[in-house]
Short mmCIF file of C-alpha atoms in Angstrom, two decimals:
data_model
loop_
_atom_site.label_atom_id
_atom_site.label_comp_id
_atom_site.label_asym_id
_atom_site.label_seq_id
_atom_site.Cartn_x
_atom_site.Cartn_y
_atom_site.Cartn_z
CA MET H 1 -39.83 -36.56 7.71
CA ALA H 2 -36.91 -35.87 5.43
CA GLU H 3 -33.39 -36.69 6.53
CA PRO H 4 -32.16 -33.14 7.30
CA GLU H 5 -35.25 -32.29 9.33
CA THR H 6 -34.86 -35.47 11.35
CA GLU H 7 -31.25 -34.64 12.11
CA HIS H 8 -32.21 -31.13 13.24
CA LEU H 9 -34.97 -32.58 15.39
CA TYR H 10 -32.50 -34.91 17.11
CA LYS H 11 -30.10 -32.06 17.72
CA ALA H 12 -32.84 -29.83 19.12
CA LEU H 13 -34.47 -32.44 21.34
CA GLY H 14 -31.26 -34.01 22.59
CA PRO H 15 -30.21 -31.36 25.10
CA ALA H 16 -33.79 -30.86 26.27
CA LEU H 17 -34.42 -34.55 26.93
CA LEU H 18 -30.98 -35.77 27.98
CA GLY H 19 -29.54 -32.80 29.83
CA ASP H 20 -25.88 -33.53 30.58
CA ARG H 21 -26.13 -37.27 29.84
CA ARG H 22 -24.64 -38.63 26.63
CA LEU H 23 -26.36 -40.87 24.11
CA PRO H 24 -25.14 -44.44 23.79
CA GLU H 25 -22.26 -44.79 21.34
CA GLN H 26 -24.37 -46.75 18.85
CA ALA H 27 -27.05 -44.04 18.80
CA GLU H 28 -24.44 -41.33 18.24
CA SER H 29 -22.96 -43.23 15.31
CA VAL H 30 -26.38 -43.63 13.67
CA ILE H 31 -27.17 -39.95 14.09
CA ALA H 32 -23.80 -38.96 12.60
CA LEU H 33 -24.27 -41.10 9.46
CA PRO H 34 -26.35 -38.70 7.32
CA ALA H 35 -23.89 -35.77 7.45
CA PRO H 36 -21.19 -37.14 5.06
CA SER H 37 -23.74 -38.39 2.55
CA LEU H 38 -25.56 -35.04 2.54
CA LEU H 39 -22.28 -33.20 2.04
CA ALA H 40 -21.30 -35.49 -0.83
CA GLY H 41 -24.68 -34.94 -2.47
CA LEU H 42 -24.33 -31.18 -2.16
CA VAL H 43 -20.86 -31.25 -3.70
CA VAL H 44 -22.04 -33.38 -6.64
CA VAL H 45 -25.04 -31.14 -7.31
CA ALA H 46 -22.91 -28.00 -7.02
CA LEU H 47 -20.32 -29.38 -9.47
CA ALA H 48 -22.58 -31.09 -11.98
CA GLY H 49 -25.76 -29.06 -11.81
CA PRO H 50 -29.25 -30.43 -12.21
CA GLY H 51 -29.31 -33.41 -14.55
CA TRP H 52 -25.51 -33.23 -14.88
CA THR H 53 -25.93 -30.54 -17.53
CA ASP H 54 -23.49 -27.99 -16.05
CA LEU H 55 -20.53 -30.31 -15.49
CA ASP H 56 -17.30 -28.34 -15.94
CA GLY H 57 -14.26 -30.55 -16.36
CA THR H 58 -11.91 -27.95 -14.93
CA LEU H 59 -13.69 -27.93 -11.57
CA LEU H 60 -13.05 -31.59 -10.80
CA PRO H 61 -9.23 -31.31 -10.71
CA GLY H 62 -9.62 -28.14 -8.64
CA VAL H 63 -11.70 -29.98 -6.06
CA ALA H 64 -9.22 -32.86 -6.12
CA ALA H 65 -6.32 -30.45 -5.55
CA ALA H 66 -8.11 -28.85 -2.61
CA ALA H 67 -8.88 -32.28 -1.15
CA CYS H 68 -5.26 -33.40 -1.48
CA VAL H 69 -3.96 -30.26 0.20
CA ARG H 70 -6.50 -30.66 2.98
CA LEU H 71 -5.58 -34.33 3.44
CA CYS H 72 -2.01 -33.18 4.01
CA ARG H 73 -3.40 -31.31 7.04
CA ALA H 74 -2.94 -27.88 5.51
CA PRO H 75 -5.29 -25.14 6.71
CA MET H 76 -8.57 -24.60 4.87
CA PRO H 77 -7.49 -21.30 3.21
CA ALA H 78 -4.50 -23.12 1.68
CA ALA H 79 -6.79 -25.85 0.36
CA ARG H 80 -9.13 -23.27 -1.16
CA LEU H 81 -6.21 -21.48 -2.77
CA ALA H 82 -4.91 -24.75 -4.23
CA GLY H 83 -8.33 -25.52 -5.69
CA VAL H 84 -8.71 -22.05 -7.19
CA LEU H 85 -5.20 -22.12 -8.65
CA ALA H 86 -5.65 -25.59 -10.17
CA THR H 87 -8.97 -24.62 -11.73
CA THR H 88 -7.64 -21.29 -13.01
CA LEU H 89 -4.53 -22.85 -14.54
CA LEU H 90 -6.58 -25.53 -16.29
CA ARG H 91 -8.96 -22.95 -17.68
CA LEU H 92 -6.05 -20.87 -18.96
CA LEU H 93 -4.38 -23.90 -20.54
CA LEU H 94 -7.58 -25.20 -22.11
CA GLY H 95 -8.78 -21.79 -23.24
CA GLY H 96 -12.03 -22.01 -21.29
#
């Protein structure tokens, strides 16, 4: 089975099999591992495109700006706005 399907299977079977009991801490940490790597893969594919052919240099600083604003504990709409503004300003400055 592929990684996402396995994770969905765990999430679906967990409440049915365990009821109100919790999984051991080690099992929970193993189940939580795939999520960040899947998200990182999705971000890379969305930014670079298949075969890295659609890589837009103005998007990377926009994502970095959004990440910095989010790391400062700002709300998500503020982080999105920072990313959009950074990307837009770079495109205006670079003529793209």
